[in-house]
């Protein structure tokens, strides 16, 4: 199945990122009022991670960049994402489900945050509701504007999100297996060479983390990654038919994974451009986590694509 990228790219990116940022500002304003009304003991993680920052130039720029990242990731799938009777569901799956719940950031609202940190379930819930509101409002506004601009009136055809259900078992098995292998192997390599232990002991952002030397923590993370692998596989499956038969389909899969679960995080890009401390400290922070997650997803995308492509050829 083909998706037509026949909309002018630059105007599309500008519309997408500007609307995305403006809706973020509105939701962030309401969230900040709500957060300030909470007792300090019930907002420890919200104050530390600041998933909805107070508005300033850095925050606005970070959210603009996040909107640009989302728009570029979804552009190759334009017809599927924006000219479909399931468009709202698809945008929620990709921008909310993968961007927050499936994010690689151990932050409030993400599976990784629930596995790696001691953030309260209450704070996870607050962020999940706020991000869901942001993405839902943005999606409704943007979809309406796209249809008005292109005189399309009603949404396009209704494309099935989960076709060929009988073949999902093998797809899930390979996805979860490779997710676990690349997650642990690549993670172990970078843990040894990137100074994780020093970062865990010195950086403030790690003060809510579980003790990493605990067997209980290892068990929680391992079992949790099985669930997260299933979750990622399920939410990425609607895009499967668009990349699996392409020559460079692994790149589209990598674009989806990295673009949505890394760059789509509510806090990643804003933190990335927040130059706090010295330049050396900034460079040091880049070496902790960022090379690992981009490398892990690249290795996964290559292995999964070519393994699954062989299966498709046999079928």
PDB file of C-alpha atoms in Angstrom:
ATOM      1  CA  UNK A   1       0.000   0.000   0.000  1.00  0.00           C
ATOM      2  CA  UNK A   2       1.331   3.410  -0.951  1.00  0.00           C
ATOM      3  CA  UNK A   3       1.050   6.695   0.861  1.00  0.00           C
ATOM      4  CA  UNK A   4       1.245   9.805  -1.264  1.00  0.00           C
ATOM      5  CA  UNK A   5       3.578  12.536  -0.007  1.00  0.00           C
ATOM      6  CA  UNK A   6       1.977  15.086  -2.328  1.00  0.00           C
ATOM      7  CA  UNK A   7       1.617  17.987   0.102  1.00  0.00           C
ATOM      8  CA  UNK A   8       4.222  20.739   0.077  1.00  0.00           C
ATOM      9  CA  UNK A   9       6.658  19.813   2.791  1.00  0.00           C
ATOM     10  CA  UNK A  10       7.680  23.191   4.234  1.00  0.00           C
ATOM     11  CA  UNK A  11       4.158  24.667   4.673  1.00  0.00           C
ATOM     12  CA  UNK A  12       3.047  21.349   6.160  1.00  0.00           C
ATOM     13  CA  UNK A  13       5.907  21.375   8.704  1.00  0.00           C
ATOM     14  CA  UNK A  14       5.232  25.002   9.633  1.00  0.00           C
ATOM     15  CA  UNK A  15       1.498  24.368  10.139  1.00  0.00           C
ATOM     16  CA  UNK A  16       2.108  21.222  12.114  1.00  0.00           C
ATOM     17  CA  UNK A  17       4.803  22.559  14.445  1.00  0.00           C
ATOM     18  CA  UNK A  18       3.130  25.926  15.087  1.00  0.00           C
ATOM     19  CA  UNK A  19      -0.269  24.425  15.947  1.00  0.00           C
ATOM     20  CA  UNK A  20       1.446  21.756  18.026  1.00  0.00           C
ATOM     21  CA  UNK A  21       3.365  24.381  20.030  1.00  0.00           C
ATOM     22  CA  UNK A  22       0.381  26.679  20.558  1.00  0.00           C
ATOM     23  CA  UNK A  23      -1.765  23.832  21.889  1.00  0.00           C
ATOM     24  CA  UNK A  24       1.133  22.813  24.138  1.00  0.00           C
ATOM     25  CA  UNK A  25       1.256  26.344  25.598  1.00  0.00           C
ATOM     26  CA  UNK A  26      -2.462  26.221  26.443  1.00  0.00           C
ATOM     27  CA  UNK A  27      -2.224  22.801  28.090  1.00  0.00           C
ATOM     28  CA  UNK A  28       1.017  23.705  29.892  1.00  0.00           C
ATOM     29  CA  UNK A  29      -0.640  26.804  31.369  1.00  0.00           C
ATOM     30  CA  UNK A  30      -3.518  24.726  32.761  1.00  0.00           C
ATOM     31  CA  UNK A  31      -1.128  22.017  33.958  1.00  0.00           C
ATOM     32  CA  UNK A  32       1.067  24.540  35.780  1.00  0.00           C
ATOM     33  CA  UNK A  33      -1.986  25.857  37.663  1.00  0.00           C
ATOM     34  CA  UNK A  34      -2.930  22.322  38.618  1.00  0.00           C
ATOM     35  CA  UNK A  35       0.625  21.404  39.640  1.00  0.00           C
ATOM     36  CA  UNK A  36       1.032  24.502  41.802  1.00  0.00           C
ATOM     37  CA  UNK A  37      -2.142  23.587  43.679  1.00  0.00           C
ATOM     38  CA  UNK A  38      -0.680  20.197  44.669  1.00  0.00           C
ATOM     39  CA  UNK A  39       1.198  19.713  47.954  1.00  0.00           C
ATOM     40  CA  UNK A  40       4.967  19.598  47.395  1.00  0.00           C
ATOM     41  CA  UNK A  41       5.076  15.969  48.546  1.00  0.00           C
ATOM     42  CA  UNK A  42       2.738  14.977  45.680  1.00  0.00           C
ATOM     43  CA  UNK A  43       4.662  16.692  42.885  1.00  0.00           C
ATOM     44  CA  UNK A  44       8.294  15.698  43.463  1.00  0.00           C
ATOM     45  CA  UNK A  45       8.743  14.170  39.997  1.00  0.00           C
ATOM     46  CA  UNK A  46       6.675  16.892  38.319  1.00  0.00           C
ATOM     47  CA  UNK A  47       9.018  19.537  39.740  1.00  0.00           C
ATOM     48  CA  UNK A  48      12.147  17.537  38.858  1.00  0.00           C
ATOM     49  CA  UNK A  49      11.277  16.492  35.304  1.00  0.00           C
ATOM     50  CA  UNK A  50       8.998  19.438  34.454  1.00  0.00           C
ATOM     51  CA  UNK A  51       7.030  17.611  31.707  1.00  0.00           C
ATOM     52  CA  UNK A  52       5.072  20.824  31.076  1.00  0.00           C
ATOM     53  CA  UNK A  53       7.561  23.628  31.605  1.00  0.00           C
ATOM     54  CA  UNK A  54       6.797  27.231  32.403  1.00  0.00           C
ATOM     55  CA  UNK A  55       6.796  29.078  29.097  1.00  0.00           C
ATOM     56  CA  UNK A  56      10.034  30.680  27.931  1.00  0.00           C
ATOM     57  CA  UNK A  57      11.963  30.855  24.664  1.00  0.00           C
ATOM     58  CA  UNK A  58      13.769  27.568  25.300  1.00  0.00           C
ATOM     59  CA  UNK A  59      10.529  25.723  26.015  1.00  0.00           C
ATOM     60  CA  UNK A  60       8.764  27.161  22.983  1.00  0.00           C
ATOM     61  CA  UNK A  61      11.743  26.320  20.747  1.00  0.00           C
ATOM     62  CA  UNK A  62      11.904  22.793  22.169  1.00  0.00           C
ATOM     63  CA  UNK A  63       8.228  22.193  21.456  1.00  0.00           C
ATOM     64  CA  UNK A  64       8.567  23.664  17.954  1.00  0.00           C
ATOM     65  CA  UNK A  65      11.389  21.202  17.307  1.00  0.00           C
ATOM     66  CA  UNK A  66       9.286  18.392  18.742  1.00  0.00           C
ATOM     67  CA  UNK A  67       6.489  19.354  16.358  1.00  0.00           C
ATOM     68  CA  UNK A  68       8.977  19.403  13.462  1.00  0.00           C
ATOM     69  CA  UNK A  69      10.183  15.923  14.461  1.00  0.00           C
ATOM     70  CA  UNK A  70       6.637  14.535  14.567  1.00  0.00           C
ATOM     71  CA  UNK A  71       5.761  16.144  11.221  1.00  0.00           C
ATOM     72  CA  UNK A  72       8.822  14.710   9.471  1.00  0.00           C
ATOM     73  CA  UNK A  73       8.274  11.229  10.882  1.00  0.00           C
ATOM     74  CA  UNK A  74       4.631  11.157   9.769  1.00  0.00           C
ATOM     75  CA  UNK A  75       5.115  12.815   6.366  1.00  0.00           C
ATOM     76  CA  UNK A  76       6.052   9.607   4.469  1.00  0.00           C
ATOM     77  CA  UNK A  77       2.735   8.186   5.746  1.00  0.00           C
ATOM     78  CA  UNK A  78       0.690  11.324   4.988  1.00  0.00           C
ATOM     79  CA  UNK A  79      -2.391   9.725   3.411  1.00  0.00           C
ATOM     80  CA  UNK A  80      -2.561   7.029   6.069  1.00  0.00           C
ATOM     81  CA  UNK A  81      -2.186   9.510   8.955  1.00  0.00           C
ATOM     82  CA  UNK A  82      -4.181  12.485   7.721  1.00  0.00           C
ATOM     83  CA  UNK A  83      -6.612  11.266   5.014  1.00  0.00           C
ATOM     84  CA  UNK A  84      -8.104   8.328   6.813  1.00  0.00           C
ATOM     85  CA  UNK A  85     -11.264   7.797   8.843  1.00  0.00           C
ATOM     86  CA  UNK A  86      -8.944   6.430  11.543  1.00  0.00           C
ATOM     87  CA  UNK A  87      -6.665   9.498  11.448  1.00  0.00           C
ATOM     88  CA  UNK A  88      -7.376  10.582  15.033  1.00  0.00           C
ATOM     89  CA  UNK A  89      -6.626   7.069  16.319  1.00  0.00           C
ATOM     90  CA  UNK A  90      -3.424   6.861  14.250  1.00  0.00           C
ATOM     91  CA  UNK A  91      -2.152  10.194  15.592  1.00  0.00           C
ATOM     92  CA  UNK A  92      -2.956   9.162  19.163  1.00  0.00           C
ATOM     93  CA  UNK A  93      -1.173   5.833  18.627  1.00  0.00           C
ATOM     94  CA  UNK A  94       1.949   7.495  17.237  1.00  0.00           C
ATOM     95  CA  UNK A  95       2.229  10.811  19.118  1.00  0.00           C
ATOM     96  CA  UNK A  96       0.709   9.810  22.455  1.00  0.00           C
ATOM     97  CA  UNK A  97       1.182   6.041  22.622  1.00  0.00           C
ATOM     98  CA  UNK A  98       4.715   5.906  21.204  1.00  0.00           C
ATOM     99  CA  UNK A  99       5.723   9.484  22.015  1.00  0.00           C
ATOM    100  CA  UNK A 100       4.912   9.246  25.727  1.00  0.00           C
ATOM    101  CA  UNK A 101       3.908   5.755  26.933  1.00  0.00           C
ATOM    102  CA  UNK A 102       6.493   3.963  24.777  1.00  0.00           C
ATOM    103  CA  UNK A 103       9.139   6.672  25.085  1.00  0.00           C
ATOM    104  CA  UNK A 104      12.735   5.723  25.835  1.00  0.00           C
ATOM    105  CA  UNK A 105      12.830   8.530  28.431  1.00  0.00           C
ATOM    106  CA  UNK A 106      12.397   7.257  32.026  1.00  0.00           C
ATOM    107  CA  UNK A 107       9.979  10.106  32.743  1.00  0.00           C
ATOM    108  CA  UNK A 108       6.536  10.575  34.284  1.00  0.00           C
ATOM    109  CA  UNK A 109       3.962   8.876  32.059  1.00  0.00           C
ATOM    110  CA  UNK A 110       6.254   6.409  30.270  1.00  0.00           C
ATOM    111  CA  UNK A 111       6.700   2.665  30.740  1.00  0.00           C
ATOM    112  CA  UNK A 112      10.437   3.303  31.152  1.00  0.00           C
ATOM    113  CA  UNK A 113       9.644   5.772  33.929  1.00  0.00           C
ATOM    114  CA  UNK A 114       7.570   3.137  35.714  1.00  0.00           C
ATOM    115  CA  UNK A 115      10.352   0.561  35.388  1.00  0.00           C
ATOM    116  CA  UNK A 116      13.431   2.617  36.224  1.00  0.00           C
ATOM    117  CA  UNK A 117      12.165   5.205  38.693  1.00  0.00           C
ATOM    118  CA  UNK A 118      10.233   5.505  41.936  1.00  0.00           C
ATOM    119  CA  UNK A 119       7.860   8.145  40.513  1.00  0.00           C
ATOM    120  CA  UNK A 120       4.409   7.774  42.062  1.00  0.00           C
ATOM    121  CA  UNK A 121       1.545   6.335  40.003  1.00  0.00           C
ATOM    122  CA  UNK A 122      -0.369   9.509  40.735  1.00  0.00           C
ATOM    123  CA  UNK A 123       2.250  11.642  38.976  1.00  0.00           C
ATOM    124  CA  UNK A 124       2.371   9.227  36.044  1.00  0.00           C
ATOM    125  CA  UNK A 125      -1.397   9.570  35.728  1.00  0.00           C
ATOM    126  CA  UNK A 126      -1.292  13.396  35.788  1.00  0.00           C
ATOM    127  CA  UNK A 127       1.191  13.523  32.911  1.00  0.00           C
ATOM    128  CA  UNK A 128      -0.635  10.849  30.879  1.00  0.00           C
ATOM    129  CA  UNK A 129      -3.875  12.840  31.077  1.00  0.00           C
ATOM    130  CA  UNK A 130      -2.158  16.129  30.181  1.00  0.00           C
ATOM    131  CA  UNK A 131      -0.286  14.702  27.179  1.00  0.00           C
ATOM    132  CA  UNK A 132      -3.423  12.886  25.987  1.00  0.00           C
ATOM    133  CA  UNK A 133      -5.296  16.203  26.125  1.00  0.00           C
ATOM    134  CA  UNK A 134      -2.504  17.983  24.221  1.00  0.00           C
ATOM    135  CA  UNK A 135      -2.301  15.393  21.437  1.00  0.00           C
ATOM    136  CA  UNK A 136      -6.082  15.023  21.116  1.00  0.00           C
ATOM    137  CA  UNK A 137      -6.705  18.768  20.832  1.00  0.00           C
ATOM    138  CA  UNK A 138      -3.811  19.198  18.400  1.00  0.00           C
ATOM    139  CA  UNK A 139      -4.975  16.277  16.239  1.00  0.00           C
ATOM    140  CA  UNK A 140      -8.566  17.525  15.990  1.00  0.00           C
ATOM    141  CA  UNK A 141      -7.436  21.045  15.048  1.00  0.00           C
ATOM    142  CA  UNK A 142      -4.754  19.948  12.583  1.00  0.00           C
ATOM    143  CA  UNK A 143      -6.943  17.369  10.843  1.00  0.00           C
ATOM    144  CA  UNK A 144      -9.721  19.931  10.430  1.00  0.00           C
ATOM    145  CA  UNK A 145      -7.293  22.508   8.971  1.00  0.00           C
ATOM    146  CA  UNK A 146      -5.794  19.982   6.548  1.00  0.00           C
ATOM    147  CA  UNK A 147      -9.243  19.059   5.229  1.00  0.00           C
ATOM    148  CA  UNK A 148     -10.264  22.691   4.834  1.00  0.00           C
ATOM    149  CA  UNK A 149      -7.007  23.634   3.065  1.00  0.00           C
ATOM    150  CA  UNK A 150      -7.316  20.812   0.566  1.00  0.00           C
ATOM    151  CA  UNK A 151     -11.117  20.962   0.194  1.00  0.00           C
ATOM    152  CA  UNK A 152     -11.451  17.360   1.215  1.00  0.00           C
ATOM    153  CA  UNK A 153     -14.554  17.738   3.375  1.00  0.00           C
ATOM    154  CA  UNK A 154     -15.147  14.365   4.984  1.00  0.00           C
ATOM    155  CA  UNK A 155     -12.226  12.121   6.033  1.00  0.00           C
ATOM    156  CA  UNK A 156     -10.883   9.740   3.403  1.00  0.00           C
ATOM    157  CA  UNK A 157     -11.299   5.999   3.208  1.00  0.00           C
ATOM    158  CA  UNK A 158     -11.304   3.748   6.237  1.00  0.00           C
ATOM    159  CA  UNK A 159      -8.035   1.778   6.243  1.00  0.00           C
ATOM    160  CA  UNK A 160      -7.841  -1.290   8.458  1.00  0.00           C
ATOM    161  CA  UNK A 161      -5.334  -0.766  11.258  1.00  0.00           C
ATOM    162  CA  UNK A 162      -4.585  -4.422  12.041  1.00  0.00           C
ATOM    163  CA  UNK A 163      -4.909  -6.493   8.849  1.00  0.00           C
ATOM    164  CA  UNK A 164      -3.770 -10.108   8.621  1.00  0.00           C
ATOM    165  CA  UNK A 165      -4.318 -10.714  12.325  1.00  0.00           C
ATOM    166  CA  UNK A 166      -3.466 -14.414  12.015  1.00  0.00           C
ATOM    167  CA  UNK A 167       0.149 -13.534  11.184  1.00  0.00           C
ATOM    168  CA  UNK A 168       0.650 -11.279  14.202  1.00  0.00           C
ATOM    169  CA  UNK A 169       1.954 -14.078  16.431  1.00  0.00           C
ATOM    170  CA  UNK A 170       5.229 -14.448  14.523  1.00  0.00           C
ATOM    171  CA  UNK A 171       5.556 -10.692  14.133  1.00  0.00           C
ATOM    172  CA  UNK A 172       5.211 -10.152  17.887  1.00  0.00           C
ATOM    173  CA  UNK A 173       7.613 -12.976  18.739  1.00  0.00           C
ATOM    174  CA  UNK A 174      10.395 -11.647  16.502  1.00  0.00           C
ATOM    175  CA  UNK A 175       9.823  -8.038  17.575  1.00  0.00           C
ATOM    176  CA  UNK A 176       9.975  -8.778  21.304  1.00  0.00           C
ATOM    177  CA  UNK A 177      12.952 -11.147  20.991  1.00  0.00           C
ATOM    178  CA  UNK A 178      15.035  -8.630  19.030  1.00  0.00           C
ATOM    179  CA  UNK A 179      13.888  -5.799  21.277  1.00  0.00           C
ATOM    180  CA  UNK A 180      15.145  -7.644  24.359  1.00  0.00           C
ATOM    181  CA  UNK A 181      18.433  -8.731  22.753  1.00  0.00           C
ATOM    182  CA  UNK A 182      19.365  -5.322  21.337  1.00  0.00           C
ATOM    183  CA  UNK A 183      18.149  -3.521  24.465  1.00  0.00           C
ATOM    184  CA  UNK A 184      20.319  -5.562  26.825  1.00  0.00           C
ATOM    185  CA  UNK A 185      23.372  -6.111  24.619  1.00  0.00           C
ATOM    186  CA  UNK A 186      23.691  -2.536  23.360  1.00  0.00           C
ATOM    187  CA  UNK A 187      22.747  -1.220  26.783  1.00  0.00           C
ATOM    188  CA  UNK A 188      25.409  -3.346  28.498  1.00  0.00           C
ATOM    189  CA  UNK A 189      28.095  -2.155  26.086  1.00  0.00           C
ATOM    190  CA  UNK A 190      27.292   1.503  26.633  1.00  0.00           C
ATOM    191  CA  UNK A 191      26.965   1.005  30.381  1.00  0.00           C
ATOM    192  CA  UNK A 192      30.599  -0.055  30.438  1.00  0.00           C
ATOM    193  CA  UNK A 193      32.002   2.635  28.139  1.00  0.00           C
ATOM    194  CA  UNK A 194      29.873   5.721  28.822  1.00  0.00           C
ATOM    195  CA  UNK A 195      30.297   6.372  32.531  1.00  0.00           C
ATOM    196  CA  UNK A 196      26.750   5.532  33.581  1.00  0.00           C
ATOM    197  CA  UNK A 197      27.696   4.774  37.158  1.00  0.00           C
ATOM    198  CA  UNK A 198      29.251   8.199  37.672  1.00  0.00           C
ATOM    199  CA  UNK A 199      26.204   9.856  36.089  1.00  0.00           C
ATOM    200  CA  UNK A 200      23.817   7.906  38.322  1.00  0.00           C
ATOM    201  CA  UNK A 201      25.700   9.127  41.369  1.00  0.00           C
ATOM    202  CA  UNK A 202      26.121  12.777  40.352  1.00  0.00           C
ATOM    203  CA  UNK A 203      23.285  13.944  38.075  1.00  0.00           C
ATOM    204  CA  UNK A 204      20.137  15.258  39.771  1.00  0.00           C
ATOM    205  CA  UNK A 205      17.807  13.704  37.194  1.00  0.00           C
ATOM    206  CA  UNK A 206      18.778  10.233  38.486  1.00  0.00           C
ATOM    207  CA  UNK A 207      17.907  10.835  42.123  1.00  0.00           C
ATOM    208  CA  UNK A 208      14.481   9.168  41.773  1.00  0.00           C
ATOM    209  CA  UNK A 209      15.897   6.063  40.081  1.00  0.00           C
ATOM    210  CA  UNK A 210      15.662   2.599  41.595  1.00  0.00           C
ATOM    211  CA  UNK A 211      18.933   1.092  42.903  1.00  0.00           C
ATOM    212  CA  UNK A 212      20.399  -0.435  39.741  1.00  0.00           C
ATOM    213  CA  UNK A 213      22.423  -3.074  41.590  1.00  0.00           C
ATOM    214  CA  UNK A 214      19.291  -4.622  43.109  1.00  0.00           C
ATOM    215  CA  UNK A 215      18.137  -8.007  41.757  1.00  0.00           C
ATOM    216  CA  UNK A 216      14.536  -6.852  42.207  1.00  0.00           C
ATOM    217  CA  UNK A 217      15.202  -3.875  39.933  1.00  0.00           C
ATOM    218  CA  UNK A 218      16.755  -6.103  37.277  1.00  0.00           C
ATOM    219  CA  UNK A 219      13.732  -8.420  37.427  1.00  0.00           C
ATOM    220  CA  UNK A 220      11.287  -5.490  37.167  1.00  0.00           C
ATOM    221  CA  UNK A 221      13.139  -4.027  34.181  1.00  0.00           C
ATOM    222  CA  UNK A 222      13.464  -7.343  32.336  1.00  0.00           C
ATOM    223  CA  UNK A 223       9.805  -8.322  32.713  1.00  0.00           C
ATOM    224  CA  UNK A 224       8.777  -4.751  31.972  1.00  0.00           C
ATOM    225  CA  UNK A 225      10.751  -4.741  28.727  1.00  0.00           C
ATOM    226  CA  UNK A 226       8.818  -7.793  27.557  1.00  0.00           C
ATOM    227  CA  UNK A 227       5.613  -5.823  28.039  1.00  0.00           C
ATOM    228  CA  UNK A 228       7.118  -2.683  26.471  1.00  0.00           C
ATOM    229  CA  UNK A 229       8.285  -4.718  23.466  1.00  0.00           C
ATOM    230  CA  UNK A 230       4.739  -6.035  22.967  1.00  0.00           C
ATOM    231  CA  UNK A 231       3.376  -2.517  23.360  1.00  0.00           C
ATOM    232  CA  UNK A 232       5.772  -1.060  20.762  1.00  0.00           C
ATOM    233  CA  UNK A 233       5.079  -3.939  18.364  1.00  0.00           C
ATOM    234  CA  UNK A 234       1.328  -3.422  18.622  1.00  0.00           C
ATOM    235  CA  UNK A 235       1.417   0.347  18.102  1.00  0.00           C
ATOM    236  CA  UNK A 236       3.890   0.137  15.222  1.00  0.00           C
ATOM    237  CA  UNK A 237       1.996  -2.625  13.405  1.00  0.00           C
ATOM    238  CA  UNK A 238      -0.404  -0.254  11.561  1.00  0.00           C
ATOM    239  CA  UNK A 239       2.666   1.149   9.760  1.00  0.00           C
ATOM    240  CA  UNK A 240       4.028  -2.306   8.895  1.00  0.00           C
ATOM    241  CA  UNK A 241       2.625  -2.542   5.359  1.00  0.00           C
ATOM    242  CA  UNK A 242       4.154   0.837   4.456  1.00  0.00           C
ATOM    243  CA  UNK A 243       7.771  -0.108   5.115  1.00  0.00           C
ATOM    244  CA  UNK A 244       8.151  -3.870   4.887  1.00  0.00           C
ATOM    245  CA  UNK A 245       8.168  -4.072   1.060  1.00  0.00           C
ATOM    246  CA  UNK A 246      10.331  -0.980   0.521  1.00  0.00           C
ATOM    247  CA  UNK A 247      13.990  -1.342  -0.437  1.00  0.00           C
ATOM    248  CA  UNK A 248      15.042   0.935   2.424  1.00  0.00           C
ATOM    249  CA  UNK A 249      12.154   0.024   4.679  1.00  0.00           C
ATOM    250  CA  UNK A 250      14.500  -0.399   7.637  1.00  0.00           C
ATOM    251  CA  UNK A 251      15.112   3.354   7.453  1.00  0.00           C
ATOM    252  CA  UNK A 252      11.384   4.077   7.656  1.00  0.00           C
ATOM    253  CA  UNK A 253      11.127   1.760  10.658  1.00  0.00           C
ATOM    254  CA  UNK A 254      14.099   3.512  12.268  1.00  0.00           C
ATOM    255  CA  UNK A 255      12.482   6.878  11.539  1.00  0.00           C
ATOM    256  CA  UNK A 256       9.320   5.753  13.306  1.00  0.00           C
ATOM    257  CA  UNK A 257      11.121   4.281  16.301  1.00  0.00           C
ATOM    258  CA  UNK A 258      13.686   7.005  16.896  1.00  0.00           C
ATOM    259  CA  UNK A 259      11.505   9.895  15.806  1.00  0.00           C
ATOM    260  CA  UNK A 260       8.522   8.948  17.953  1.00  0.00           C
ATOM    261  CA  UNK A 261      10.012   7.328  21.058  1.00  0.00           C
ATOM    262  CA  UNK A 262      13.064   9.610  21.384  1.00  0.00           C
ATOM    263  CA  UNK A 263      12.389  12.966  19.720  1.00  0.00           C
ATOM    264  CA  UNK A 264       8.668  12.715  20.456  1.00  0.00           C
ATOM    265  CA  UNK A 265       9.217  12.670  24.218  1.00  0.00           C
ATOM    266  CA  UNK A 266       7.687  15.725  25.959  1.00  0.00           C
ATOM    267  CA  UNK A 267      10.999  16.605  27.599  1.00  0.00           C
ATOM    268  CA  UNK A 268      13.834  15.278  25.391  1.00  0.00           C
ATOM    269  CA  UNK A 269      14.357  18.150  22.931  1.00  0.00           C
ATOM    270  CA  UNK A 270      13.681  20.872  25.489  1.00  0.00           C
ATOM    271  CA  UNK A 271      16.306  19.353  27.790  1.00  0.00           C
ATOM    272  CA  UNK A 272      18.665  18.871  24.858  1.00  0.00           C
ATOM    273  CA  UNK A 273      18.702  22.583  23.947  1.00  0.00           C
ATOM    274  CA  UNK A 274      18.739  23.771  27.576  1.00  0.00           C
ATOM    275  CA  UNK A 275      22.420  24.643  27.927  1.00  0.00           C
ATOM    276  CA  UNK A 276      22.674  24.559  31.709  1.00  0.00           C
ATOM    277  CA  UNK A 277      26.107  24.475  33.266  1.00  0.00           C
ATOM    278  CA  UNK A 278      29.382  24.516  31.341  1.00  0.00           C
ATOM    279  CA  UNK A 279      29.889  23.326  27.774  1.00  0.00           C
ATOM    280  CA  UNK A 280      31.932  20.372  29.074  1.00  0.00           C
ATOM    281  CA  UNK A 281      29.004  19.327  31.281  1.00  0.00           C
ATOM    282  CA  UNK A 282      26.714  19.566  28.254  1.00  0.00           C
ATOM    283  CA  UNK A 283      29.002  17.299  26.222  1.00  0.00           C
ATOM    284  CA  UNK A 284      29.256  14.891  29.130  1.00  0.00           C
ATOM    285  CA  UNK A 285      25.480  14.707  29.331  1.00  0.00           C
ATOM    286  CA  UNK A 286      25.277  13.878  25.615  1.00  0.00           C
ATOM    287  CA  UNK A 287      27.415  10.793  26.164  1.00  0.00           C
ATOM    288  CA  UNK A 288      25.018   9.359  28.754  1.00  0.00           C
ATOM    289  CA  UNK A 289      22.078   7.641  27.121  1.00  0.00           C
ATOM    290  CA  UNK A 290      21.768   9.398  23.759  1.00  0.00           C
ATOM    291  CA  UNK A 291      24.323   7.359  21.722  1.00  0.00           C
ATOM    292  CA  UNK A 292      22.945   4.180  23.292  1.00  0.00           C
ATOM    293  CA  UNK A 293      19.284   4.668  22.383  1.00  0.00           C
ATOM    294  CA  UNK A 294      19.979   5.758  18.801  1.00  0.00           C
ATOM    295  CA  UNK A 295      22.376   2.828  18.322  1.00  0.00           C
ATOM    296  CA  UNK A 296      20.030   0.287  19.874  1.00  0.00           C
ATOM    297  CA  UNK A 297      17.159   1.336  17.621  1.00  0.00           C
ATOM    298  CA  UNK A 298      19.348   1.309  14.523  1.00  0.00           C
ATOM    299  CA  UNK A 299      20.549  -2.232  15.213  1.00  0.00           C
ATOM    300  CA  UNK A 300      17.008  -3.351  16.006  1.00  0.00           C
ATOM    301  CA  UNK A 301      15.545  -1.772  12.846  1.00  0.00           C
ATOM    302  CA  UNK A 302      18.097  -3.456  10.586  1.00  0.00           C
ATOM    303  CA  UNK A 303      17.760  -6.896  12.175  1.00  0.00           C
ATOM    304  CA  UNK A 304      13.977  -6.880  12.419  1.00  0.00           C
ATOM    305  CA  UNK A 305      13.418  -5.524   8.902  1.00  0.00           C
ATOM    306  CA  UNK A 306      15.630  -8.045   7.119  1.00  0.00           C
ATOM    307  CA  UNK A 307      14.420 -10.981   9.237  1.00  0.00           C
ATOM    308  CA  UNK A 308      10.783 -10.098   8.657  1.00  0.00           C
ATOM    309  CA  UNK A 309      11.383  -9.396   4.983  1.00  0.00           C
ATOM    310  CA  UNK A 310      12.694 -12.953   4.519  1.00  0.00           C
ATOM    311  CA  UNK A 311       9.521 -14.253   6.135  1.00  0.00           C
ATOM    312  CA  UNK A 312       7.392 -12.127   3.808  1.00  0.00           C
ATOM    313  CA  UNK A 313       9.222 -13.427   0.740  1.00  0.00           C
ATOM    314  CA  UNK A 314       8.621 -17.028   1.778  1.00  0.00           C
ATOM    315  CA  UNK A 315       4.926 -16.304   2.252  1.00  0.00           C
TER     316      UNK A 315
END
